[in-house]
mmCIF file of C-alpha atoms and ligand atoms in Angstrom:
data_model
loop_
_atom_site.group_PDB
_atom_site.id
_atom_site.type_symbol
_atom_site.label_atom_id
_atom_site.label_comp_id
_atom_site.label_asym_id
_atom_site.label_seq_id
_atom_site.Cartn_x
_atom_site.Cartn_y
_atom_site.Cartn_z
ATOM 1 C CA MET A 13 -37.285 14.289 -120.276
ATOM 2 C CA ASN A 14 -33.555 12.338 -118.309
ATOM 3 C CA PHE A 15 -32.430 13.851 -114.881
ATOM 4 C CA ASP A 16 -29.535 11.709 -115.478
ATOM 5 C CA ASP A 17 -27.574 14.200 -118.027
ATOM 6 C CA ASP A 18 -25.702 15.617 -115.418
ATOM 7 C CA ASP A 19 -22.484 14.585 -114.135
ATOM 8 C CA ALA A 20 -23.210 14.692 -111.194
ATOM 9 C CA PRO A 21 -26.390 11.674 -109.704
ATOM 10 C CA PRO A 22 -29.819 12.107 -109.176
ATOM 11 C CA ASP A 23 -29.506 13.429 -104.795
ATOM 12 C CA LEU A 24 -31.964 11.068 -103.423
ATOM 13 C CA ILE A 25 -33.037 12.242 -99.782
ATOM 14 C CA GLY A 26 -34.951 10.036 -97.963
ATOM 15 C CA ALA A 27 -38.037 10.621 -96.452
ATOM 16 C CA ASP A 28 -36.543 10.246 -92.579
ATOM 17 C CA GLU A 29 -33.850 13.288 -93.515
ATOM 18 C CA THR A 30 -35.593 16.563 -91.934
ATOM 19 C CA VAL A 31 -33.808 19.725 -91.876
ATOM 20 C CA GLU A 32 -33.391 21.709 -88.351
ATOM 21 C CA VAL A 33 -34.818 25.212 -89.619
ATOM 22 C CA PRO A 34 -34.577 27.966 -86.513
ATOM 23 C CA GLU A 35 -37.653 29.515 -85.285
ATOM 24 C CA GLU A 36 -37.262 32.521 -87.208
ATOM 25 C CA LYS A 37 -36.689 31.184 -90.031
ATOM 26 C CA ALA A 38 -39.648 29.205 -90.605
ATOM 27 C CA LYS A 39 -41.490 30.883 -93.168
ATOM 28 C CA LYS A 40 -44.315 29.847 -94.849
ATOM 29 C CA VAL A 41 -44.393 28.601 -98.087
ATOM 30 C CA PRO A 42 -46.558 29.597 -100.795
ATOM 31 C CA ILE A 43 -48.591 25.953 -102.806
ATOM 32 C CA THR A 44 -49.896 27.386 -105.856
ATOM 33 C CA ILE A 45 -52.103 24.077 -107.090
ATOM 34 C CA VAL A 46 -51.972 22.980 -110.541
ATOM 35 C CA THR A 47 -55.546 22.042 -112.553
ATOM 36 C CA GLY A 48 -56.637 21.624 -116.180
ATOM 37 C CA TYR A 49 -58.387 18.484 -117.595
ATOM 38 C CA LEU A 50 -57.075 15.548 -118.417
ATOM 39 C CA GLY A 51 -54.154 16.512 -120.789
ATOM 40 C CA ALA A 52 -53.965 19.841 -120.737
ATOM 41 C CA GLY A 53 -50.741 19.594 -120.046
ATOM 42 C CA LYS A 54 -49.759 20.248 -116.344
ATOM 43 C CA THR A 55 -47.427 17.460 -116.239
ATOM 44 C CA THR A 56 -45.841 19.323 -119.639
ATOM 45 C CA LEU A 57 -45.879 22.292 -117.868
ATOM 46 C CA LEU A 58 -44.353 20.890 -114.565
ATOM 47 C CA ASN A 59 -41.804 19.432 -116.348
ATOM 48 C CA TYR A 60 -40.374 22.856 -117.882
ATOM 49 C CA ILE A 61 -40.387 24.226 -113.741
ATOM 50 C CA LEU A 62 -37.902 21.446 -113.124
ATOM 51 C CA THR A 63 -35.644 21.703 -116.269
ATOM 52 C CA ALA A 64 -36.032 25.619 -116.992
ATOM 53 C CA LYS A 65 -33.148 27.868 -115.273
ATOM 54 C CA HIS A 66 -35.656 30.280 -113.128
ATOM 55 C CA GLY A 67 -32.562 30.301 -109.608
ATOM 56 C CA LYS A 68 -36.104 29.170 -107.678
ATOM 57 C CA LYS A 69 -36.471 26.493 -105.069
ATOM 58 C CA VAL A 70 -39.737 24.684 -106.484
ATOM 59 C CA ALA A 71 -41.160 21.541 -105.134
ATOM 60 C CA VAL A 72 -42.899 19.659 -107.468
ATOM 61 C CA ILE A 73 -45.451 17.513 -106.206
ATOM 62 C CA MET A 74 -47.032 15.261 -109.460
ATOM 63 C CA ASN A 75 -49.911 13.222 -109.274
ATOM 64 C CA GLY A 76 -49.075 9.860 -109.396
ATOM 65 C CA HIS A 77 -50.126 8.908 -113.537
ATOM 66 C CA SER A 78 -47.547 10.648 -114.793
ATOM 67 C CA SER A 79 -46.092 7.971 -117.720
ATOM 68 C CA ALA A 80 -43.973 10.971 -119.324
ATOM 69 C CA LEU A 81 -41.740 11.314 -116.181
ATOM 70 C CA ASP A 82 -39.234 8.014 -116.190
ATOM 71 C CA ILE A 83 -37.789 9.187 -112.904
ATOM 72 C CA GLU A 84 -41.160 7.729 -111.219
ATOM 73 C CA LYS A 85 -39.665 4.942 -110.654
ATOM 74 C CA SER A 86 -36.962 5.883 -108.424
ATOM 75 C CA LEU A 87 -38.914 8.128 -106.478
ATOM 76 C CA THR A 88 -40.266 5.082 -104.643
ATOM 77 C CA VAL A 89 -37.952 3.245 -102.957
ATOM 78 C CA ASN A 90 -38.180 0.000 -101.148
ATOM 79 C CA LYS A 91 -37.212 0.740 -97.083
ATOM 80 C CA ASP A 92 -37.318 -1.900 -94.708
ATOM 81 C CA GLY A 93 -40.110 -3.511 -97.253
ATOM 82 C CA GLU A 94 -42.193 -0.229 -97.115
ATOM 83 C CA ALA A 95 -42.618 1.555 -100.157
ATOM 84 C CA VAL A 96 -41.738 5.593 -99.256
ATOM 85 C CA GLU A 97 -41.916 8.287 -101.045
ATOM 86 C CA GLU A 98 -38.668 9.698 -102.297
ATOM 87 C CA TRP A 99 -37.851 13.548 -103.538
ATOM 88 C CA LEU A 100 -35.491 13.938 -105.929
ATOM 89 C CA GLU A 101 -33.320 16.674 -106.334
ATOM 90 C CA VAL A 102 -33.073 17.877 -110.506
ATOM 91 C CA GLY A 103 -30.692 19.827 -111.860
ATOM 92 C CA ASN A 104 -31.690 23.391 -111.334
ATOM 93 C CA GLY A 105 -33.030 23.074 -107.719
ATOM 94 C CA CYS A 106 -36.231 21.777 -107.561
ATOM 95 C CA ILE A 107 -37.499 18.570 -106.217
ATOM 96 C CA CYS A 108 -39.956 16.414 -107.197
ATOM 97 C CA CYS A 109 -41.901 14.231 -106.253
ATOM 98 C CA SER A 110 -44.575 11.910 -107.731
ATOM 99 C CA VAL A 111 -47.701 11.110 -105.364
ATOM 100 C CA LYS A 112 -50.536 8.527 -105.856
ATOM 101 C CA ASP A 113 -52.873 11.017 -104.515
ATOM 102 C CA THR A 114 -52.259 14.551 -104.355
ATOM 103 C CA GLY A 115 -53.278 14.409 -100.775
ATOM 104 C CA VAL A 116 -52.272 15.491 -96.839
ATOM 105 C CA ASN A 117 -49.963 13.755 -96.451
ATOM 106 C CA ALA A 118 -47.288 13.868 -99.324
ATOM 107 C CA ILE A 119 -47.633 17.948 -98.833
ATOM 108 C CA GLU A 120 -47.122 17.121 -94.565
ATOM 109 C CA SER A 121 -44.187 14.853 -95.787
ATOM 110 C CA LEU A 122 -42.387 17.926 -97.886
ATOM 111 C CA MET A 123 -43.126 19.905 -94.411
ATOM 112 C CA GLU A 124 -40.565 17.846 -93.059
ATOM 113 C CA LYS A 125 -37.920 19.712 -95.530
ATOM 114 C CA LYS A 126 -39.406 22.960 -95.421
ATOM 115 C CA GLY A 127 -36.199 24.600 -95.613
ATOM 116 C CA LYS A 128 -35.494 23.407 -98.636
ATOM 117 C CA PHE A 129 -37.748 25.606 -101.044
ATOM 118 C CA ASP A 130 -39.767 28.508 -101.585
ATOM 119 C CA TYR A 131 -42.702 27.443 -103.393
ATOM 120 C CA ILE A 132 -44.425 24.467 -104.237
ATOM 121 C CA LEU A 133 -46.328 23.387 -106.884
ATOM 122 C CA LEU A 134 -48.844 20.804 -106.678
ATOM 123 C CA GLU A 135 -50.294 19.238 -109.308
ATOM 124 C CA THR A 136 -53.907 17.880 -109.219
ATOM 125 C CA THR A 137 -55.502 14.683 -110.927
ATOM 126 C CA GLY A 138 -57.289 16.229 -114.527
ATOM 127 C CA LEU A 139 -61.298 15.507 -112.371
ATOM 128 C CA ALA A 140 -59.840 17.304 -109.849
ATOM 129 C CA ASP A 141 -62.451 19.558 -108.258
ATOM 130 C CA PRO A 142 -60.396 22.646 -106.915
ATOM 131 C CA GLY A 143 -62.602 23.824 -105.084
ATOM 132 C CA ASN A 144 -62.900 20.945 -102.647
ATOM 133 C CA LEU A 145 -58.963 21.163 -102.308
ATOM 134 C CA ALA A 146 -58.233 24.940 -102.057
ATOM 135 C CA PRO A 147 -60.062 24.989 -98.221
ATOM 136 C CA LEU A 148 -57.461 22.219 -97.781
ATOM 137 C CA PHE A 149 -54.540 24.465 -97.918
ATOM 138 C CA TRP A 150 -56.363 27.864 -96.546
ATOM 139 C CA VAL A 151 -57.802 27.318 -92.875
ATOM 140 C CA ASP A 152 -56.013 28.389 -90.325
ATOM 141 C CA ASP A 153 -54.847 26.108 -88.424
ATOM 142 C CA GLY A 154 -53.211 22.448 -89.265
ATOM 143 C CA LEU A 155 -51.603 22.487 -92.620
ATOM 144 C CA ALA A 156 -51.875 26.013 -93.463
ATOM 145 C CA SER A 157 -49.491 26.617 -90.178
ATOM 146 C CA THR A 158 -46.755 26.314 -92.226
ATOM 147 C CA ILE A 159 -47.986 26.702 -95.905
ATOM 148 C CA TYR A 160 -50.189 29.388 -97.191
ATOM 149 C CA LEU A 161 -51.975 29.068 -100.535
ATOM 150 C CA ASP A 162 -50.981 31.452 -103.019
ATOM 151 C CA GLY A 163 -53.496 30.644 -105.966
ATOM 152 C CA ILE A 164 -54.970 28.009 -108.359
ATOM 153 C CA VAL A 165 -53.728 27.887 -112.183
ATOM 154 C CA THR A 166 -55.880 26.475 -114.484
ATOM 155 C CA LEU A 167 -54.636 24.851 -117.875
ATOM 156 C CA VAL A 168 -56.899 24.661 -120.928
ATOM 157 C CA ASP A 169 -56.392 22.820 -124.276
ATOM 158 C CA ALA A 170 -57.288 25.244 -126.703
ATOM 159 C CA LYS A 171 -58.649 22.620 -128.736
ATOM 160 C CA ASN A 172 -60.721 20.694 -126.544
ATOM 161 C CA ILE A 173 -61.819 23.334 -124.206
ATOM 162 C CA LEU A 174 -65.013 24.316 -125.864
ATOM 163 C CA ARG A 175 -65.469 20.557 -126.468
ATOM 164 C CA SER A 176 -65.504 19.658 -122.467
ATOM 165 C CA LEU A 177 -67.200 22.504 -121.648
ATOM 166 C CA ASP A 178 -70.164 21.456 -123.338
ATOM 167 C CA ASP A 179 -70.135 17.948 -122.942
ATOM 168 C CA PRO A 180 -72.786 16.619 -120.820
ATOM 169 C CA ALA A 181 -71.079 13.484 -120.281
ATOM 170 C CA GLY A 182 -68.362 15.631 -118.215
ATOM 171 C CA LYS A 183 -70.618 17.183 -115.992
ATOM 172 C CA VAL A 184 -68.693 17.502 -112.335
ATOM 173 C CA GLU A 185 -69.450 15.431 -109.344
ATOM 174 C CA GLY A 186 -70.326 16.683 -105.920
ATOM 175 C CA HIS A 187 -72.546 19.290 -106.854
ATOM 176 C CA GLU A 188 -76.697 19.665 -106.368
ATOM 177 C CA ASP A 189 -78.096 19.491 -109.062
ATOM 178 C CA SER A 190 -81.988 20.637 -108.395
ATOM 179 C CA ASP A 191 -82.041 21.468 -112.218
ATOM 180 C CA ASP A 192 -81.312 18.250 -113.923
ATOM 181 C CA HIS A 193 -82.433 20.295 -117.118
ATOM 182 C CA GLY A 194 -80.474 23.563 -116.952
ATOM 183 C CA PRO A 195 -77.104 24.073 -118.498
ATOM 184 C CA VAL A 196 -74.452 21.138 -117.676
ATOM 185 C CA MET A 197 -71.795 22.397 -115.546
ATOM 186 C CA THR A 198 -68.920 20.187 -115.690
ATOM 187 C CA THR A 199 -65.775 19.844 -114.364
ATOM 188 C CA ALA A 200 -64.417 22.127 -116.610
ATOM 189 C CA HIS A 201 -66.428 24.837 -115.650
ATOM 190 C CA VAL A 202 -64.855 24.121 -112.334
ATOM 191 C CA GLN A 203 -61.865 24.142 -112.961
ATOM 192 C CA ILE A 204 -62.173 27.758 -114.840
ATOM 193 C CA SER A 205 -64.261 29.344 -111.947
ATOM 194 C CA HIS A 206 -61.786 28.450 -109.214
ATOM 195 C CA ALA A 207 -58.784 30.362 -111.587
ATOM 196 C CA ASP A 208 -56.402 32.865 -110.527
ATOM 197 C CA VAL A 209 -54.850 32.232 -113.412
ATOM 198 C CA ILE A 210 -55.928 30.563 -116.675
ATOM 199 C CA VAL A 211 -53.757 29.389 -119.277
ATOM 200 C CA ILE A 212 -54.898 28.182 -122.640
ATOM 201 C CA ASN A 213 -51.962 25.805 -123.962
ATOM 202 C CA LYS A 214 -51.961 24.301 -126.941
ATOM 203 C CA SER A 215 -52.507 27.536 -129.159
ATOM 204 C CA ASP A 216 -49.958 25.738 -131.585
ATOM 205 C CA LEU A 217 -53.581 23.406 -131.990
ATOM 206 C CA VAL A 218 -56.096 26.528 -133.118
ATOM 207 C CA SER A 219 -56.109 29.268 -135.458
ATOM 208 C CA GLY A 220 -56.333 32.932 -134.407
ATOM 209 C CA GLU A 221 -59.744 33.121 -134.463
ATOM 210 C CA GLY A 222 -60.037 29.395 -132.512
ATOM 211 C CA LEU A 223 -58.242 30.887 -129.705
ATOM 212 C CA GLU A 224 -60.072 34.385 -129.464
ATOM 213 C CA ALA A 225 -63.186 31.871 -129.248
ATOM 214 C CA VAL A 226 -61.751 30.184 -126.201
ATOM 215 C CA ARG A 227 -60.821 33.744 -124.781
ATOM 216 C CA GLU A 228 -64.383 35.038 -124.795
ATOM 217 C CA ARG A 229 -65.848 31.969 -123.705
ATOM 218 C CA ILE A 230 -63.172 31.449 -120.316
ATOM 219 C CA THR A 231 -63.826 35.628 -119.644
ATOM 220 C CA SER A 232 -67.435 34.784 -119.481
ATOM 221 C CA ILE A 233 -67.703 32.388 -117.155
ATOM 222 C CA ASN A 234 -64.300 34.309 -114.657
ATOM 223 C CA GLU A 235 -64.051 37.301 -115.124
ATOM 224 C CA LEU A 236 -61.493 37.863 -112.743
ATOM 225 C CA ALA A 237 -58.648 35.599 -113.664
ATOM 226 C CA LYS A 238 -55.577 36.332 -115.402
ATOM 227 C CA ILE A 239 -54.988 34.692 -118.901
ATOM 228 C CA PHE A 240 -51.651 33.941 -120.853
ATOM 229 C CA VAL A 241 -51.652 31.890 -124.520
ATOM 230 C CA THR A 242 -48.753 29.430 -124.503
ATOM 231 C CA SER A 243 -47.650 26.125 -126.223
ATOM 232 C CA GLN A 244 -46.165 23.240 -125.004
ATOM 233 C CA SER A 245 -46.406 25.043 -121.394
ATOM 234 C CA VAL A 246 -43.798 27.244 -121.896
ATOM 235 C CA VAL A 247 -44.431 30.321 -119.328
ATOM 236 C CA PRO A 248 -42.767 33.258 -120.480
ATOM 237 C CA ASP A 249 -42.219 33.880 -116.528
ATOM 238 C CA LEU A 250 -42.844 32.173 -113.444
ATOM 239 C CA GLU A 251 -43.302 35.977 -110.976
ATOM 240 C CA GLY A 252 -46.909 36.512 -111.152
ATOM 241 C CA PHE A 253 -48.031 34.194 -113.302
ATOM 242 C CA LEU A 254 -47.270 30.409 -110.809
ATOM 243 C CA LEU A 255 -45.880 31.694 -108.331
ATOM 244 C CA ASP A 256 -46.131 34.991 -106.111
ATOM 245 C CA LEU A 257 -49.587 35.343 -106.445
ATOM 246 C CA HIS A 258 -51.223 36.429 -103.492
ATOM 247 C CA ALA A 259 -54.090 35.561 -105.168
ATOM 248 C CA TYR A 260 -56.029 35.011 -101.858
ATOM 249 C CA ASP A 261 -54.231 38.186 -99.718
ATOM 250 C CA ARG A 262 -54.622 40.439 -102.530
ATOM 251 C CA VAL A 263 -57.098 41.884 -104.569
ATOM 252 C CA ASP A 264 -55.526 43.584 -107.416
ATOM 253 C CA GLU A 265 -57.278 41.898 -110.213
ATOM 254 C CA LEU A 266 -61.227 42.990 -109.325
ATOM 255 C CA ASP A 267 -60.646 45.933 -111.513
ATOM 256 C CA ARG A 268 -61.043 43.344 -114.182
ATOM 257 C CA ALA A 269 -64.479 42.453 -113.627
ATOM 258 C CA GLY A 270 -67.652 43.552 -114.441
ATOM 259 C CA ARG A 271 -67.052 46.025 -117.359
ATOM 260 C CA GLY A 272 -68.750 43.516 -120.405
ATOM 261 C CA HIS A 273 -72.103 41.751 -118.976
ATOM 262 C CA SER A 274 -71.587 38.713 -121.633
ATOM 263 C CA HIS A 275 -72.955 35.518 -120.396
ATOM 264 C CA LEU A 276 -71.530 33.738 -122.966
ATOM 265 C CA ASP A 277 -71.593 30.763 -120.980
ATOM 266 C CA LYS A 278 -75.145 29.652 -119.476
ATOM 267 C CA THR A 279 -73.477 27.941 -116.865
ATOM 268 C CA ILE A 280 -71.156 29.642 -114.849
ATOM 269 C CA SER A 281 -70.652 33.848 -114.286
ATOM 270 C CA THR A 282 -68.897 36.882 -112.828
ATOM 271 C CA LEU A 283 -70.825 39.507 -111.009
ATOM 272 C CA SER A 284 -69.746 42.666 -109.902
ATOM 273 C CA ILE A 285 -71.526 44.482 -107.608
ATOM 274 C CA PRO A 286 -70.397 48.262 -106.622
ATOM 275 C CA LEU A 287 -70.254 48.943 -103.217
ATOM 276 C CA GLU A 288 -69.977 53.158 -102.051
ATOM 277 C CA GLU A 289 -68.407 53.359 -98.890
ATOM 278 C CA LEU A 290 -69.568 51.566 -96.147
ATOM 279 C CA THR A 291 -70.365 51.867 -92.265
ATOM 280 C CA THR A 292 -69.335 50.077 -89.724
ATOM 281 C CA ASN A 293 -73.175 49.077 -89.224
ATOM 282 C CA GLN A 294 -73.107 48.327 -92.620
ATOM 283 C CA LEU A 295 -69.686 46.185 -93.115
ATOM 284 C CA THR A 296 -71.330 44.013 -90.264
ATOM 285 C CA ALA A 297 -74.551 43.996 -92.595
ATOM 286 C CA VAL A 298 -71.849 43.205 -96.043
ATOM 287 C CA ASP A 299 -70.557 39.806 -93.384
ATOM 288 C CA ALA A 300 -74.081 38.712 -92.281
ATOM 289 C CA TRP A 301 -75.433 38.381 -96.632
ATOM 290 C CA LEU A 302 -72.002 36.591 -97.442
ATOM 291 C CA ARG A 303 -72.746 34.061 -93.919
ATOM 292 C CA SER A 304 -76.937 33.771 -95.497
ATOM 293 C CA VAL A 305 -75.365 33.513 -98.925
ATOM 294 C CA LEU A 306 -72.113 31.404 -99.083
ATOM 295 C CA TRP A 307 -72.874 29.091 -95.458
ATOM 296 C CA GLU A 308 -77.036 28.576 -95.574
ATOM 297 C CA ASN A 309 -77.499 29.072 -100.111
ATOM 298 C CA GLU A 310 -80.338 31.978 -98.796
ATOM 299 C CA LEU A 311 -80.352 35.159 -100.607
ATOM 300 C CA PRO A 312 -81.603 37.214 -98.559
ATOM 301 C CA GLY A 313 -85.296 38.845 -99.813
ATOM 302 C CA ASN A 314 -85.481 36.193 -102.373
ATOM 303 C CA LYS A 315 -88.950 35.429 -102.547
ATOM 304 C CA ALA A 316 -88.788 32.990 -105.418
ATOM 305 C CA ALA A 317 -89.214 29.669 -103.229
ATOM 306 C CA ASN A 318 -88.499 27.380 -106.102
ATOM 307 C CA GLY A 319 -85.568 29.104 -107.469
ATOM 308 C CA PRO A 320 -83.029 27.495 -108.773
ATOM 309 C CA ALA A 321 -79.916 26.827 -106.181
ATOM 310 C CA PHE A 322 -77.469 28.718 -106.902
ATOM 311 C CA GLU A 323 -73.765 28.591 -105.650
ATOM 312 C CA ILE A 324 -70.938 30.784 -105.392
ATOM 313 C CA HIS A 325 -67.767 29.149 -106.966
ATOM 314 C CA ARG A 326 -65.212 32.490 -105.519
ATOM 315 C CA VAL A 327 -65.879 35.481 -103.976
ATOM 316 C CA LYS A 328 -63.465 38.689 -104.061
ATOM 317 C CA GLY A 329 -64.038 41.980 -103.445
ATOM 318 C CA ARG A 330 -63.081 45.680 -101.683
ATOM 319 C CA LEU A 331 -64.803 47.508 -99.333
ATOM 320 C CA PHE A 332 -64.136 51.123 -97.666
ATOM 321 C CA ILE A 333 -64.827 51.846 -94.645
ATOM 322 C CA GLU A 334 -65.770 55.146 -93.192
ATOM 323 C CA ASP A 335 -63.338 55.398 -90.437
ATOM 324 C CA GLY A 336 -60.919 55.013 -93.188
ATOM 325 C CA ALA A 337 -60.460 51.817 -93.224
ATOM 326 C CA GLU A 338 -60.223 49.434 -96.703
ATOM 327 C CA LYS A 339 -61.425 45.952 -95.887
ATOM 328 C CA MET A 340 -60.732 42.782 -98.823
ATOM 329 C CA VAL A 341 -62.891 39.457 -98.677
ATOM 330 C CA GLN A 342 -61.078 36.419 -100.230
ATOM 331 C CA GLY A 343 -63.583 33.191 -100.477
ATOM 332 C CA VAL A 344 -64.071 29.610 -101.913
ATOM 333 C CA ARG A 345 -66.590 28.301 -102.025
ATOM 334 C CA GLU A 346 -68.461 28.169 -97.826
ATOM 335 C CA ILE A 347 -65.226 30.049 -96.656
ATOM 336 C CA PHE A 348 -64.516 33.831 -96.507
ATOM 337 C CA ASP A 349 -63.065 35.988 -95.189
ATOM 338 C CA ILE A 350 -62.623 40.053 -94.567
ATOM 339 C CA PHE A 351 -59.497 41.495 -93.302
ATOM 340 C CA ASP A 352 -57.191 44.829 -93.585
ATOM 341 C CA SER A 353 -56.277 45.541 -96.795
ATOM 342 C CA PRO A 354 -52.654 44.583 -96.307
ATOM 343 C CA ALA A 355 -51.706 47.770 -98.925
ATOM 344 C CA PRO A 356 -54.351 50.315 -98.555
ATOM 345 C CA SER A 357 -55.397 52.663 -101.918
ATOM 346 C CA SER A 358 -53.865 55.795 -102.344
ATOM 347 C CA GLY A 359 -55.567 58.636 -101.483
ATOM 348 C CA ASP A 360 -56.355 59.769 -104.922
ATOM 349 C CA VAL A 361 -58.187 56.738 -106.232
ATOM 350 C CA PRO A 362 -62.284 56.749 -105.218
ATOM 351 C CA ARG A 363 -63.614 54.988 -102.678
ATOM 352 C CA LYS A 364 -66.053 53.225 -104.395
ATOM 353 C CA GLY A 365 -65.861 49.798 -103.371
ATOM 354 C CA LYS A 366 -67.154 46.675 -105.235
ATOM 355 C CA LEU A 367 -67.672 42.960 -104.422
ATOM 356 C CA VAL A 368 -67.200 40.018 -106.802
ATOM 357 C CA LEU A 369 -68.941 36.607 -107.089
ATOM 358 C CA ILE A 370 -68.126 33.849 -109.409
ATOM 359 C CA GLY A 371 -70.638 30.951 -109.613
ATOM 360 C CA ARG A 372 -73.591 29.012 -111.005
ATOM 361 C CA HIS A 373 -77.132 30.618 -111.527
ATOM 362 C CA LEU A 374 -75.725 33.919 -110.496
ATOM 363 C CA THR A 375 -77.644 36.047 -113.194
ATOM 364 C CA ASP A 376 -80.886 34.296 -111.948
ATOM 365 C CA LEU A 377 -81.349 36.052 -109.356
ATOM 366 C CA ASP A 378 -80.937 39.698 -108.224
ATOM 367 C CA PHE A 379 -77.673 39.404 -105.937
ATOM 368 C CA GLU A 380 -77.679 42.994 -106.955
ATOM 369 C CA LYS A 381 -80.545 44.526 -105.611
ATOM 370 C CA SER A 382 -80.444 41.593 -102.419
ATOM 371 C CA LEU A 383 -77.089 42.874 -101.359
ATOM 372 C CA LEU A 384 -78.129 46.737 -101.837
ATOM 373 C CA ASP A 385 -81.020 46.434 -100.186
ATOM 374 C CA ALA A 386 -79.292 44.606 -97.394
ATOM 375 C CA VAL A 387 -76.335 47.490 -97.511
ATOM 376 C CA ARG A 388 -79.521 50.508 -97.400
ATOM 377 C CA THR A 389 -80.942 48.994 -94.290
ATOM 378 C CA ALA A 390 -78.471 49.113 -92.552
ATOM 379 C CA ALA A 391 -77.365 52.533 -92.850
HETATM 380 N N1 GTP B 6 -49.616 20.157 -129.563
HETATM 381 C C1 GTP B 6 -49.040 20.518 -128.189
HETATM 382 N N2 GTP B 6 -49.170 19.496 -127.681
HETATM 383 C C2 GTP B 6 -48.692 19.660 -126.615
HETATM 384 C C3 GTP B 6 -48.549 20.606 -125.566
HETATM 385 N N3 GTP B 6 -48.832 20.261 -124.574
HETATM 386 C C4 GTP B 6 -48.291 19.257 -123.783
HETATM 387 N N4 GTP B 6 -48.731 18.512 -125.406
HETATM 388 C C5 GTP B 6 -49.073 17.344 -125.128
HETATM 389 O O1 GTP B 6 -49.971 17.276 -125.008
HETATM 390 C C6 GTP B 6 -50.023 15.705 -124.126
HETATM 391 C C7 GTP B 6 -50.878 16.160 -122.501
HETATM 392 O O2 GTP B 6 -49.531 16.789 -121.808
HETATM 393 P P1 GTP B 6 -49.695 16.685 -120.332
HETATM 394 O O3 GTP B 6 -48.279 17.761 -119.835
HETATM 395 O O4 GTP B 6 -49.467 15.270 -119.707
HETATM 396 O O5 GTP B 6 -50.911 17.397 -119.982
HETATM 397 P P2 GTP B 6 -51.272 16.801 -118.908
HETATM 398 O O6 GTP B 6 -52.556 17.906 -117.870
HETATM 399 O O7 GTP B 6 -50.145 16.272 -117.384
HETATM 400 O O8 GTP B 6 -52.265 15.158 -118.844
HETATM 401 P P3 GTP B 6 -53.300 14.547 -117.391
HETATM 402 O O9 GTP B 6 -52.187 15.141 -116.127
HETATM 403 O O10 GTP B 6 -52.955 13.208 -118.104
HETATM 404 O O11 GTP B 6 -54.115 15.184 -117.180
HETATM 405 C C8 GTP B 6 -48.169 15.435 -124.083
HETATM 406 O O12 GTP B 6 -48.354 14.769 -125.087
HETATM 407 C C9 GTP B 6 -48.323 16.792 -124.649
HETATM 408 O O13 GTP B 6 -46.474 16.236 -124.892
HETATM 409 C C10 GTP B 6 -48.614 21.984 -127.062
HETATM 410 O O14 GTP B 6 -48.984 22.773 -126.068
HETATM 411 N N5 GTP B 6 -49.160 21.470 -127.832
HETATM 412 ZN ZN1 ZN B 7 -50.075 15.147 -115.878
#
């Protein structure tokens, strides 16, 4: 890709040039995290966003490795002998930045130019565990006061993903592992389990059957994610795919979970627990149950003292309350929130709730019984 093709030279924006945003216009900027195993096509996707005509101002933060980008040199300029990050404005109105580590600093310097764009896309390194990153953008203070996490998009390489999921060498770091003899949890697993959207890229390299096998395996890990198939990371359109996901303030996709019970993947699975209308007491019990499970890592009522240590990556739910309220549950790792549904279901929808968990060892313990017992006791 060459940004110098345009007649006008690219416009470098100085790092210290801030734009005054009137208070009432200071809207939160959504951030989408783009993750995916080494070589899955993340940079290809972001390059596509930077060049396609989509009429949106997107700020793209790439992880600094990208040799694919010959703009990288021009991004880091010397200012008073010090290297500073620069934002490069490209032809379609997007801006781009390459950083050594996709950390908080880059986002902070980005926020100073907040009036300038509608979305932020952040490429993680191929080995990143999005579960460690997502909470950074979710907490209610600090950073998240000016940006909010719109969702996590995970690219997978159609040709290599099944091998990556089975490769013990890809074992993810930083997760407690009491049962080393169990099926291994790889970086590919955690990138899929945390995803709101999964892009099966490099579809040109596999047969139709191969693609179906990949799709089945991915769905067995994460039943909630929306799945797209691409070649060269060319996505049909951006909204609902990369942008405007609202993955953390809506739960529209809950209906996808709980249909099949394939445990094709031995490591991570999706569990869907149906819930009748709850009293407010029972709502409190669900909250307490989630605290125990997510914060203490204890399954209430579980007698198997030496059972395998479970791990929950995502929680989503819709709860109907007898007083007429409708609540949503959203969680990533140990952070979760129960809040009023911004778009309650219409009157003719049956008031059947659901709690969906994505994680490890969910099939080895009886989560459903534990939750339903807690709810029953609180009736
Ligand atoms: N055959 C084929 N090659 C692709 C496709 N998408 C990307 N590639 C190639 O795959 C290689 C890796 O793509 P990148 O976009 O750099 O992948 P990445 O996920 O950013 O890689 P890392 O940041 O190194 O983890 C490049 O050579 C791309 O040209 C595709 O759909 N089909
Ligand atoms: Zn890349």
